[in-house]
XYZ file of C-alpha atoms in Angstrom:
174
model
C 14.155 34.900 3.892
C 17.423 36.099 5.237
C 19.770 37.699 5.237
C 22.200 35.034 6.488
C 25.155 36.351 8.464
C 28.340 34.272 8.770
C 31.919 34.881 9.831
C 34.479 33.941 7.145
C 38.164 34.370 7.996
C 37.303 36.805 10.786
C 35.170 38.933 8.427
C 31.373 39.176 8.639
C 29.592 38.243 5.383
C 25.905 39.063 4.790
C 23.808 37.373 2.112
C 21.008 38.847 0.068
C 17.396 38.312 1.078
C 15.022 36.107 -0.921
C 11.257 36.476 -1.149
C 9.257 33.237 -1.150
C 5.579 33.096 -2.068
C 3.641 30.130 -0.687
C 0.400 29.236 -2.429
C -2.222 26.699 -1.479
C -2.656 24.104 -4.211
C -6.351 23.285 -4.371
C -5.920 20.563 -7.000
C -3.141 18.191 -8.029
C -4.700 17.645 -11.477
C -2.965 20.716 -12.880
C 0.388 18.913 -12.598
C -0.808 15.608 -14.099
C 0.833 14.610 -17.393
C 0.869 11.377 -19.391
C 4.082 10.474 -17.498
C 2.388 10.717 -14.087
C 2.139 7.104 -12.887
C 0.358 7.901 -9.623
C -0.864 10.838 -7.561
C -3.228 11.561 -4.682
C -5.934 14.174 -4.404
C -8.303 15.230 -1.633
C -11.662 16.937 -2.134
C -14.979 17.661 -0.456
C -18.530 17.783 -1.756
C -18.728 21.550 -0.973
C -16.189 24.368 -0.580
C -18.593 26.642 1.318
C -20.593 25.114 4.176
C -22.552 26.145 7.240
C -21.443 25.488 10.795
C -22.654 21.996 11.783
C -23.365 20.943 8.175
C -22.257 17.468 7.070
C -19.248 17.614 4.742
C -18.208 14.585 2.702
C -14.441 14.216 2.314
C -12.768 12.143 -0.424
C -9.203 10.846 -0.646
C -8.238 9.303 -3.995
C -5.065 7.533 -5.065
C -4.901 7.570 -8.879
C -2.781 4.963 -10.705
C -2.092 4.410 -14.402
C -1.600 0.653 -13.970
C -1.461 -2.192 -11.461
C 2.252 -1.721 -10.779
C 1.552 0.771 -7.941
C 1.348 -0.632 -4.400
C 0.540 1.344 -1.236
C 2.939 1.127 1.696
C 1.197 3.740 3.850
C -1.317 6.527 3.453
C -1.768 9.393 5.916
C -5.205 9.921 7.399
C -6.698 13.428 7.327
C -6.858 15.724 10.344
C -10.030 17.779 10.758
C -9.225 20.414 13.391
C -12.278 21.765 15.211
C -14.541 19.095 13.728
C -16.247 15.847 14.585
C -15.307 13.206 12.028
C -16.152 9.587 11.328
C -13.390 7.075 10.476
C -12.325 6.713 6.846
C -14.302 4.124 4.865
C -12.957 2.206 1.900
C -11.267 1.870 -0.349
C -13.654 1.556 -3.269
C -12.397 1.346 -6.849
C -13.187 3.314 -9.977
C -11.819 4.682 -13.254
C -11.490 8.235 -14.520
C -9.909 9.890 -17.561
C -7.798 12.921 -16.607
C -6.065 15.071 -19.224
C -6.602 12.291 -21.778
C -5.052 9.569 -19.589
C -7.106 6.737 -18.099
C -6.474 6.188 -14.384
C -7.883 3.669 -11.990
C -8.312 4.947 -8.461
C -8.816 3.812 -4.905
C -11.136 6.085 -2.941
C -11.583 6.495 0.796
C -14.254 8.774 2.194
C -15.640 10.041 5.433
C -17.956 12.713 6.713
C -17.242 15.441 9.212
C -19.026 18.343 10.902
C -17.380 21.734 11.493
C -17.987 23.321 14.916
C -16.886 26.927 14.265
C -17.491 29.473 11.496
C -14.441 30.784 9.631
C -11.856 29.192 7.369
C -11.047 25.503 7.731
C -7.785 24.283 6.188
C -7.339 20.568 5.602
C -3.577 20.018 5.211
C -2.059 18.055 2.348
C -1.766 14.307 2.904
C 1.110 11.974 2.135
C 1.192 8.464 0.673
C 4.167 6.130 0.398
C 3.971 3.890 -2.645
C 6.080 1.298 -4.448
C 6.096 1.158 -8.241
C 7.094 -2.246 -9.638
C 8.948 -1.823 -12.915
C 9.509 -4.727 -15.277
C 13.116 -5.234 -16.293
C 13.508 -5.413 -20.063
C 15.717 -7.967 -21.737
C 16.311 -6.028 -24.968
C 19.552 -5.467 -26.884
C 19.921 -1.948 -25.457
C 19.970 -3.086 -21.814
C 23.174 -2.403 -19.903
C 24.893 -5.524 -18.676
C 26.122 -4.730 -15.220
C 25.905 -6.675 -12.004
C 22.799 -4.861 -10.721
C 21.115 -5.166 -14.102
C 21.746 -8.902 -14.114
C 20.312 -9.232 -10.606
C 17.263 -7.257 -11.752
C 16.916 -9.513 -14.783
C 17.050 -12.612 -12.590
C 14.443 -11.216 -10.218
C 12.338 -9.852 -13.074
C 11.297 -6.541 -11.480
C 12.746 -3.454 -9.881
C 10.983 -1.434 -7.180
C 10.885 2.331 -6.997
C 9.778 3.865 -3.679
C 7.982 7.217 -3.954
C 6.335 9.632 -1.579
C 3.290 11.437 -2.967
C 1.712 14.594 -1.563
C -1.860 15.693 -2.170
C -3.295 19.141 -2.477
C -4.520 21.010 0.612
C -8.105 22.224 0.941
C -9.622 25.441 2.237
C -13.296 25.551 3.184
C -15.297 28.616 4.129
C -17.584 27.873 7.064
C -20.526 30.237 7.481
C -22.669 30.938 10.554
C -26.168 29.512 10.414
C -28.707 32.031 9.113
C -30.743 33.718 11.851
């Protein structure tokens, strides 16, 4: 990126250039730690498919507890495909990196029309995490803390992003 060129006090200044490497994240599980309260992940039943083959797509929102509430979740875009509407959610549980998560899962099926590489972009979910307000000795006594104590909870709004997917679509054998 760059260089940037600006005029400062009538003199032209030129910045250095910066190289940026963009990688496709095929899984969000690599970043999951015991502190991760919620995350989303997309997947398919196969990474290599034939043109016209049915592909099952999964969208999962993982949550450590019941304090996570969904405001909105982005639906997938399957370019060059015929897709059914999302179905769900269904519920389940899974242990990931030693942490038990419950999840909500939506799924659909789609059919790819052309051979080549199909990229399914990352999806976004807006969530609210309800946090209980403690009443311990160490709590700060300020106006907002007192309001939180009266109301009993505090809300934290977060935007989560999933991984992206890349599928290889092969021509039908002749």
